[in-house]
PDB file of C-alpha atoms in Angstrom:
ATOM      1  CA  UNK A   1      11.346 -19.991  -7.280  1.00 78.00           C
ATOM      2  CA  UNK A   2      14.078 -19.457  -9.778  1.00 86.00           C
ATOM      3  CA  UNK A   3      13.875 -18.914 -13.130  1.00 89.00           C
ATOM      4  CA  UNK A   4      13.167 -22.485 -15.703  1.00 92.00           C
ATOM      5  CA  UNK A   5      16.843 -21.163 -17.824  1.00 90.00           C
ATOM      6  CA  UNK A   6      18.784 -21.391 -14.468  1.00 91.00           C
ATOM      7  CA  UNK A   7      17.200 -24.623 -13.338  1.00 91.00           C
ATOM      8  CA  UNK A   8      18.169 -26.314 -16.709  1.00 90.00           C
ATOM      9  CA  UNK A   9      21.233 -24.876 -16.468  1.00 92.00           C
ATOM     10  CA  UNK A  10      22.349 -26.015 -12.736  1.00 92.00           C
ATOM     11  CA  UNK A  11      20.692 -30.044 -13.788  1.00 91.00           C
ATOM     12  CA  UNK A  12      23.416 -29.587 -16.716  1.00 91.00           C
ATOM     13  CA  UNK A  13      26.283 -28.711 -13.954  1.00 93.00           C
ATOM     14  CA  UNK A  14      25.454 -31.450 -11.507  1.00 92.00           C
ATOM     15  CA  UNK A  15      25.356 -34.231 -13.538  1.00 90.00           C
ATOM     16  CA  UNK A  16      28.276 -32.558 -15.835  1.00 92.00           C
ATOM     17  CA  UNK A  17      30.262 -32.498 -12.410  1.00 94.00           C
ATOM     18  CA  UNK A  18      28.881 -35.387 -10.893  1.00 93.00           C
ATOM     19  CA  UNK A  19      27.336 -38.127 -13.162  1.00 89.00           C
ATOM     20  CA  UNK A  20      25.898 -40.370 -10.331  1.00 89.00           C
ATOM     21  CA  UNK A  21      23.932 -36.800  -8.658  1.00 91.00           C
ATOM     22  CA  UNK A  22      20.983 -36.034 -10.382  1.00 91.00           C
ATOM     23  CA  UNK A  23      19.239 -32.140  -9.548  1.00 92.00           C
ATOM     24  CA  UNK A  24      15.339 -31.851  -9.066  1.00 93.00           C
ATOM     25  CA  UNK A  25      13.681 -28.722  -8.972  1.00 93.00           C
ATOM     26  CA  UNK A  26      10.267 -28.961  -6.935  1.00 94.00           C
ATOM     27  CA  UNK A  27       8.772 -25.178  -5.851  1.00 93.00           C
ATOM     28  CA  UNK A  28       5.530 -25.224  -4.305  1.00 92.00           C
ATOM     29  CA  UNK A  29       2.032 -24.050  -3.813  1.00 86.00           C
ATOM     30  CA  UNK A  30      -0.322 -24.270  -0.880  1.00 82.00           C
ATOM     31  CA  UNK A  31       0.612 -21.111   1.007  1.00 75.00           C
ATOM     32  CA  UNK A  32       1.351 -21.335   4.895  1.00 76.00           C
ATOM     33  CA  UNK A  33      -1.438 -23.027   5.718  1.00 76.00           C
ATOM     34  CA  UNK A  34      -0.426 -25.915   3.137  1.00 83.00           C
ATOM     35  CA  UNK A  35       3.043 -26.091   4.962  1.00 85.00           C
ATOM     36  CA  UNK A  36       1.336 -25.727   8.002  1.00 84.00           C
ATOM     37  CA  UNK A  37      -0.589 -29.174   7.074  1.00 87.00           C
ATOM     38  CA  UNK A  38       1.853 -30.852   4.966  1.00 89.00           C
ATOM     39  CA  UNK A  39      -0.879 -30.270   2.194  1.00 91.00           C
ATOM     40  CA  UNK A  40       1.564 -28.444  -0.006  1.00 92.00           C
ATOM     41  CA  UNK A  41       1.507 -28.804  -4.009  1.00 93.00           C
ATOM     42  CA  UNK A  42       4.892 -30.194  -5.437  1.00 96.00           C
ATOM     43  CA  UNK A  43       5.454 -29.136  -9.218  1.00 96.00           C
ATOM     44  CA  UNK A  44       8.612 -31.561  -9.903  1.00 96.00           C
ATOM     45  CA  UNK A  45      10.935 -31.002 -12.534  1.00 95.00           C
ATOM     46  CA  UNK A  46      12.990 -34.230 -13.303  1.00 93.00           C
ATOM     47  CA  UNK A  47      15.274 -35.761 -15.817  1.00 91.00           C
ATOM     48  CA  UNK A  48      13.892 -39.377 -15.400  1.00 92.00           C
ATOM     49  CA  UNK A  49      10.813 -41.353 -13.854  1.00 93.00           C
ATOM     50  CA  UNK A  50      13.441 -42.855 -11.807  1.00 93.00           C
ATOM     51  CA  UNK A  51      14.438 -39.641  -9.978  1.00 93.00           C
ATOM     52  CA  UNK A  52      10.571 -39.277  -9.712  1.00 95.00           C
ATOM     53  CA  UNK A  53      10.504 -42.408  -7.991  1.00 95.00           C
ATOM     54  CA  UNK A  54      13.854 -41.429  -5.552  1.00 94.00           C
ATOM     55  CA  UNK A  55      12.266 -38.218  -4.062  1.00 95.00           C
ATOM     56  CA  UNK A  56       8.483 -38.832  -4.034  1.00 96.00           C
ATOM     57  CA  UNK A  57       8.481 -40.644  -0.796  1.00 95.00           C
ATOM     58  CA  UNK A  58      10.269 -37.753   0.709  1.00 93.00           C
ATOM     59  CA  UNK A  59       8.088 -34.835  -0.637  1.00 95.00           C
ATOM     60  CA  UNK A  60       5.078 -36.741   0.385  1.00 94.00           C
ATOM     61  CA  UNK A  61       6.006 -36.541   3.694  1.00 92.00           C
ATOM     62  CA  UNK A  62       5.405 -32.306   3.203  1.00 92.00           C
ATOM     63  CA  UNK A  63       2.909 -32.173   0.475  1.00 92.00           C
ATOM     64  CA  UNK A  64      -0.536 -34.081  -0.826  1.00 91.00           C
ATOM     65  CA  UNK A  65       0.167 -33.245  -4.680  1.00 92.00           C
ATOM     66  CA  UNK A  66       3.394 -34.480  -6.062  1.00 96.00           C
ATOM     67  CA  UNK A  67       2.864 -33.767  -9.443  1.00 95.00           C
ATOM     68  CA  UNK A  68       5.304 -34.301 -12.239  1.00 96.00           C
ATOM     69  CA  UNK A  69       5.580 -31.531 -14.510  1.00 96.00           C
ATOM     70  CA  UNK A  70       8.603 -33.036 -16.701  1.00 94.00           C
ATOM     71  CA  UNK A  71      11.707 -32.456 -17.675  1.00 93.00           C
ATOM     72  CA  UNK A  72      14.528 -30.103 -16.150  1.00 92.00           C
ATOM     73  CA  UNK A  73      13.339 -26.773 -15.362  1.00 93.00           C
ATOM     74  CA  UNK A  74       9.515 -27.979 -15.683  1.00 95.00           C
ATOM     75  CA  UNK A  75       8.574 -27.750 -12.076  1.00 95.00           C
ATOM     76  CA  UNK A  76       9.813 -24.363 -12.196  1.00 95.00           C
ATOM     77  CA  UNK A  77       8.050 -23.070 -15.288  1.00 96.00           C
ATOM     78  CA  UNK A  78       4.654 -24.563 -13.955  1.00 95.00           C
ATOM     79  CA  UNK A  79       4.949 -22.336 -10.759  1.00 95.00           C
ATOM     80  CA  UNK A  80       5.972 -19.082 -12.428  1.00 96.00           C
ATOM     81  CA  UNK A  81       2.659 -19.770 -14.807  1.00 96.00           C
ATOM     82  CA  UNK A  82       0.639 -20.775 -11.502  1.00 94.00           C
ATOM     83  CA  UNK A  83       1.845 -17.639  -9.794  1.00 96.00           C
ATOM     84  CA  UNK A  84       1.739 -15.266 -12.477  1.00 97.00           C
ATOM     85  CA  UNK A  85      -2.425 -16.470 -12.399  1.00 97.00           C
ATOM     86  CA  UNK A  86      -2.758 -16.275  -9.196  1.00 97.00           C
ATOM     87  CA  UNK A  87      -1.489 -12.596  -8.839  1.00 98.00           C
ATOM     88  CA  UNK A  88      -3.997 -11.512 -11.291  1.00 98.00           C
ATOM     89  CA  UNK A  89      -6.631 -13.270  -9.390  1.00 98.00           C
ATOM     90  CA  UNK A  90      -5.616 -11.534  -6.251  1.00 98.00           C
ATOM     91  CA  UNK A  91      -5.407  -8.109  -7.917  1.00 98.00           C
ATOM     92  CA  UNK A  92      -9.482  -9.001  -9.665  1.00 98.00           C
ATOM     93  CA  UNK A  93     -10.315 -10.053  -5.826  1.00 98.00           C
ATOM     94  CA  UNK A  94      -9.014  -6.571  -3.953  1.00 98.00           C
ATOM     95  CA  UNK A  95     -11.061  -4.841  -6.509  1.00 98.00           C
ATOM     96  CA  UNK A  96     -13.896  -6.577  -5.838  1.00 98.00           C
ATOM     97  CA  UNK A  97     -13.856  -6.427  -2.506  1.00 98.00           C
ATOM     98  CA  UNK A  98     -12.607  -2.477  -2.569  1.00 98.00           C
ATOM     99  CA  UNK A  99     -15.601  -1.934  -4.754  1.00 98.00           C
ATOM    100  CA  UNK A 100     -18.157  -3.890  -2.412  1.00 98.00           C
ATOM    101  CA  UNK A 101     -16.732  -1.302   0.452  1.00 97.00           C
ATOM    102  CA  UNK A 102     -17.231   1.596  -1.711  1.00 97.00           C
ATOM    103  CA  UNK A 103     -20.959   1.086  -2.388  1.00 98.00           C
ATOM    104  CA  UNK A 104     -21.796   0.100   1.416  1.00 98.00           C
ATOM    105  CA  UNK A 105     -21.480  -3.948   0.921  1.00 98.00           C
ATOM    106  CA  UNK A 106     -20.972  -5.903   3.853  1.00 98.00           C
ATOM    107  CA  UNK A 107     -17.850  -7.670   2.981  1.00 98.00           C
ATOM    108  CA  UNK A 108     -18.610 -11.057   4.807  1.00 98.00           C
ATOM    109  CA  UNK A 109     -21.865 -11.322   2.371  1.00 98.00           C
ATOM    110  CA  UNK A 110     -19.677 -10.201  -1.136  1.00 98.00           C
ATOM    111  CA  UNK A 111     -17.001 -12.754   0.049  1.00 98.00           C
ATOM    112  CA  UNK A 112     -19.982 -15.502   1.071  1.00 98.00           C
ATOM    113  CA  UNK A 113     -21.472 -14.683  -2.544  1.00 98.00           C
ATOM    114  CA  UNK A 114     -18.089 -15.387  -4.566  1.00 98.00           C
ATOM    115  CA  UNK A 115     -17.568 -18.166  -2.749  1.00 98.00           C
ATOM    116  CA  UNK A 116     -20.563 -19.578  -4.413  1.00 98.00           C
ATOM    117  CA  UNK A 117     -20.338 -18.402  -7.435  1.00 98.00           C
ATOM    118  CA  UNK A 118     -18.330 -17.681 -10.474  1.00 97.00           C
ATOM    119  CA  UNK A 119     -15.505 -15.183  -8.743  1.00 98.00           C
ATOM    120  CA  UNK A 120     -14.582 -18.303  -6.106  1.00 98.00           C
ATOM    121  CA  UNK A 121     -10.926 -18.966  -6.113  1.00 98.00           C
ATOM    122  CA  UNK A 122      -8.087 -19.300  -3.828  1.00 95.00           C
ATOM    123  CA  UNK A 123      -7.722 -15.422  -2.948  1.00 97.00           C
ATOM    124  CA  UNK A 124     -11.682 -15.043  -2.354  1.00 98.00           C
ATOM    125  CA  UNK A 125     -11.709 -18.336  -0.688  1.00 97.00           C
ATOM    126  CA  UNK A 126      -8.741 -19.135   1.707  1.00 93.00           C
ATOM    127  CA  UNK A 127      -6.815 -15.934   1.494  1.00 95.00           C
ATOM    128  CA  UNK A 128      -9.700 -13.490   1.506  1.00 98.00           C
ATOM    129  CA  UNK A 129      -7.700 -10.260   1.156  1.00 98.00           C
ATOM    130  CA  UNK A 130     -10.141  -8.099   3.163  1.00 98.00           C
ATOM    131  CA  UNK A 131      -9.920  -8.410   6.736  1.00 98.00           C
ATOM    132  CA  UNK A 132     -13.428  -9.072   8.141  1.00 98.00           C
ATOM    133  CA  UNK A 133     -14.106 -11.348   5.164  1.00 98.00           C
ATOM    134  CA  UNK A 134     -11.303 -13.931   6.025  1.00 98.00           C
ATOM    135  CA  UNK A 135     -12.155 -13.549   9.727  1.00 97.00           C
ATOM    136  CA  UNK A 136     -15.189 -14.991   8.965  1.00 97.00           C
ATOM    137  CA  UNK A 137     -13.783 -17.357   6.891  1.00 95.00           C
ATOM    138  CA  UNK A 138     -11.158 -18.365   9.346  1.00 94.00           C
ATOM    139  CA  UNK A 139      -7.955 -18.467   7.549  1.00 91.00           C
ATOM    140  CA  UNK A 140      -6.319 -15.785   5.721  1.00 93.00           C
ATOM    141  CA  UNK A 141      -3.459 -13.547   6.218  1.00 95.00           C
ATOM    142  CA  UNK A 142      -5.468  -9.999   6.675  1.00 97.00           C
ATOM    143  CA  UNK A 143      -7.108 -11.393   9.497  1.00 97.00           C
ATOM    144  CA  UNK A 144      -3.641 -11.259  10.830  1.00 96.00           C
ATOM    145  CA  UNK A 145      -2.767  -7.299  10.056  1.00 97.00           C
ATOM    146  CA  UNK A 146      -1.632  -9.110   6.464  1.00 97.00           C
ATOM    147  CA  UNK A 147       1.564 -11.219   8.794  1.00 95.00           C
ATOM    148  CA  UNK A 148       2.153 -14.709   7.839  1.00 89.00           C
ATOM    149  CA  UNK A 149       1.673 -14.982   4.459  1.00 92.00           C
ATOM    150  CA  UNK A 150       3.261 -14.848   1.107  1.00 94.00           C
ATOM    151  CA  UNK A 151       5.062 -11.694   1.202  1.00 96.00           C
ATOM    152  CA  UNK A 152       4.303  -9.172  -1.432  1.00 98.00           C
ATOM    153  CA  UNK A 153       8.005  -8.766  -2.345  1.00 98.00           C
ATOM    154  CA  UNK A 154       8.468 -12.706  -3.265  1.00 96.00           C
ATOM    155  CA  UNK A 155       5.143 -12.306  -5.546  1.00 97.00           C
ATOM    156  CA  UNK A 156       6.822  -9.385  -7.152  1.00 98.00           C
ATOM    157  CA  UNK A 157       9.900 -11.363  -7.444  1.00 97.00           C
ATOM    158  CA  UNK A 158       7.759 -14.079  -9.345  1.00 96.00           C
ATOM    159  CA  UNK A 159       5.848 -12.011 -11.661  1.00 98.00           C
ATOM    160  CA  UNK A 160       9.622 -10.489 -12.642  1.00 97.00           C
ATOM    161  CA  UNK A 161      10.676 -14.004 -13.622  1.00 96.00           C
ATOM    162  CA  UNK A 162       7.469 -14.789 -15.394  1.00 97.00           C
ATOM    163  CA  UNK A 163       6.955 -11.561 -17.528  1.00 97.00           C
ATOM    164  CA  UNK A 164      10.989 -12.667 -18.242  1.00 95.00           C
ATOM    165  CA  UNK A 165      10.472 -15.622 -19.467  1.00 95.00           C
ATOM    166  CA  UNK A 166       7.562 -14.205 -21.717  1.00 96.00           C
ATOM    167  CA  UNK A 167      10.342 -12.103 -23.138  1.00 95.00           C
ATOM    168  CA  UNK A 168      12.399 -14.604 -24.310  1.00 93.00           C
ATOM    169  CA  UNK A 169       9.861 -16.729 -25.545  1.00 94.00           C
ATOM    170  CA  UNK A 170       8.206 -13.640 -27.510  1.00 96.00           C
ATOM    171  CA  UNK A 171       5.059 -13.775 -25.803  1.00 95.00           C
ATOM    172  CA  UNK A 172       3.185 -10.578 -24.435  1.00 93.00           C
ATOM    173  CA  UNK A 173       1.874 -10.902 -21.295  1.00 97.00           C
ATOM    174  CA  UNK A 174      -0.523  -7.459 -20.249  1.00 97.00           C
ATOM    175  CA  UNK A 175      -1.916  -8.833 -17.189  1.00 97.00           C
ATOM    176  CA  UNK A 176       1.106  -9.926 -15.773  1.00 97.00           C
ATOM    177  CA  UNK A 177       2.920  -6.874 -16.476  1.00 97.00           C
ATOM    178  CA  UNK A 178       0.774  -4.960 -15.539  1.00 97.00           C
ATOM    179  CA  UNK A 179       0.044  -6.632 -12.193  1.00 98.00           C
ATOM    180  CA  UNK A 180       3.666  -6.755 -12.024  1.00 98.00           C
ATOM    181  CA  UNK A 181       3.997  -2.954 -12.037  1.00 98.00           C
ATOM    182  CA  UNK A 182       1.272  -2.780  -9.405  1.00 98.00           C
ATOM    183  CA  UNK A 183       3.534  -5.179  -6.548  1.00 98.00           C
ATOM    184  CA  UNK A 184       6.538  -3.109  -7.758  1.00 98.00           C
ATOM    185  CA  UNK A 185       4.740  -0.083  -5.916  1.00 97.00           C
ATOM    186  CA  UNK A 186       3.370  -1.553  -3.129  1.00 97.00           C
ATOM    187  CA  UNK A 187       7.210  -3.141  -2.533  1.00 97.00           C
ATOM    188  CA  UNK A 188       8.801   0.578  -2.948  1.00 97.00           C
ATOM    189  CA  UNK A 189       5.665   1.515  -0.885  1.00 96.00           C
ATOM    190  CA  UNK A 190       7.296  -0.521   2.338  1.00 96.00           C
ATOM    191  CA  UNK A 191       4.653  -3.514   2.080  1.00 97.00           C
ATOM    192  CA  UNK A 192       7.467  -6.015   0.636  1.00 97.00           C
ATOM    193  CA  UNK A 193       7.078  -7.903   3.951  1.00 97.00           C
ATOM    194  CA  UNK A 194       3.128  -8.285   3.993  1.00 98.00           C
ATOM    195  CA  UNK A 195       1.384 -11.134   2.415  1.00 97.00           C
ATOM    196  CA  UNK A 196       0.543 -10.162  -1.461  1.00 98.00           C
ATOM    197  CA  UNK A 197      -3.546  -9.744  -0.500  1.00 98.00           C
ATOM    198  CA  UNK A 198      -2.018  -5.944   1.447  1.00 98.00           C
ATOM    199  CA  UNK A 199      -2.945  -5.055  -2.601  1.00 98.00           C
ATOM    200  CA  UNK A 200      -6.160  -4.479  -1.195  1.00 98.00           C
ATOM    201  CA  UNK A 201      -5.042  -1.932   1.328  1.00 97.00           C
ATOM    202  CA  UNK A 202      -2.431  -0.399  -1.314  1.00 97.00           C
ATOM    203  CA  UNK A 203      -5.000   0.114  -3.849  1.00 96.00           C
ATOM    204  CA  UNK A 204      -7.229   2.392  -1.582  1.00 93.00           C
ATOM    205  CA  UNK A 205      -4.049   3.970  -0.373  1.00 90.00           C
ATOM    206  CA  UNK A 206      -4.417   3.075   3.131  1.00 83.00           C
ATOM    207  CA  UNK A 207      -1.823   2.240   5.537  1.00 80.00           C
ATOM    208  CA  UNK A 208      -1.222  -1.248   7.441  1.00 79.00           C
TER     209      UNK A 208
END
């Protein structure tokens, strides 16, 4: 992911350079398992329907959503906003699940019980951040000592470029910056490498 300014900016140099090019940005969402099963999310950024049109067939061949988001720089912007959301989410869900621990919850039955109910969401659901929850489940990166996923750094490198673009646009954004601050630590901590849900672990200061 790269920031929506940039994208704009590198659609103005390609077809500045080379009229009969057109650039597309197109970041996704689905996680490994969505690349796994060529069920990724496509947020497409183009300049016309008919460059829509040109690269659909191609990124349906990866992905089951191929959504157009709009102009230049769109398909970025949508993912920053997606991700900046879904790192919240994850931070609410190793809280939860830290807090089910702490009072002597069986964390298969919390996880069964959001899943059901108003909590349920991607990180309680699919990428479970406790352990024995997404064993249970079956998919989930802390069921694999947190390997496999979407690294912690590349969230924090996200949430940078989202609480950025809040800047410019004069908007405050707590909960990203704040969740933000949170990945910078676990990064500086030495769990850049592990998938994001490793908050969990972080949070109660363990080590993975």
């Amino acid at each position: 992911t790269i920031s929506p300014t940039v994208s704009k900016s590198i659609q103005e140099m390609v077809t500045l350079v080379s009229p009969k090019h057109d650039y597309v940005d197109a970041p996704v969402s689905g996680g490994v398992k969505g690349a796994t099963n060529a069920t990724l999310s496509f947020m497409v950024g183009t300049s016309s329907s008919e460059t829509f049109a040109l690269v659909q067939p191609l990124l349906q061949k990866m992905g089951k959503g191929i959504i157009p988001c709009g102009g230049p720089g769109s398909g970025s912007a949508v993912k920053l906003c997606n991700n900046a959301a879904l790192a919240a989410q994850m931070m609410g869900i190793c809280e939860a699940m830290n807090l089910g621990d702490a009072l002597g919850v069986d964390p298969v039955i919390l996880a069964k019980v959001m899943n059901v109910s108003t909590a349920k969401c991607w990180s309680s659901e699919v990428n479970n951040p406790h352990p024995d929850a997404a064993k249970e489940i079956g998919s989930g990166a802390s069921a694999h000592k947190y390997e496999g996923g979407f690294g912690t750094a590349l969230m924090l490198k996200d949430l940078n470029l989202a609480v950025d673009c809040g800047e410019e646009q004069g908007l405050v954004l707590p909960i990203s910056g704040m969740t933000r601050d949170w990945y910078r630590l676990a990064d500086k901590h030495g769990y850049g490498k592990k998938d994001f849900g490793v908050m969990l672990q972080f949070l109660k200061g363990a080590k993975v």
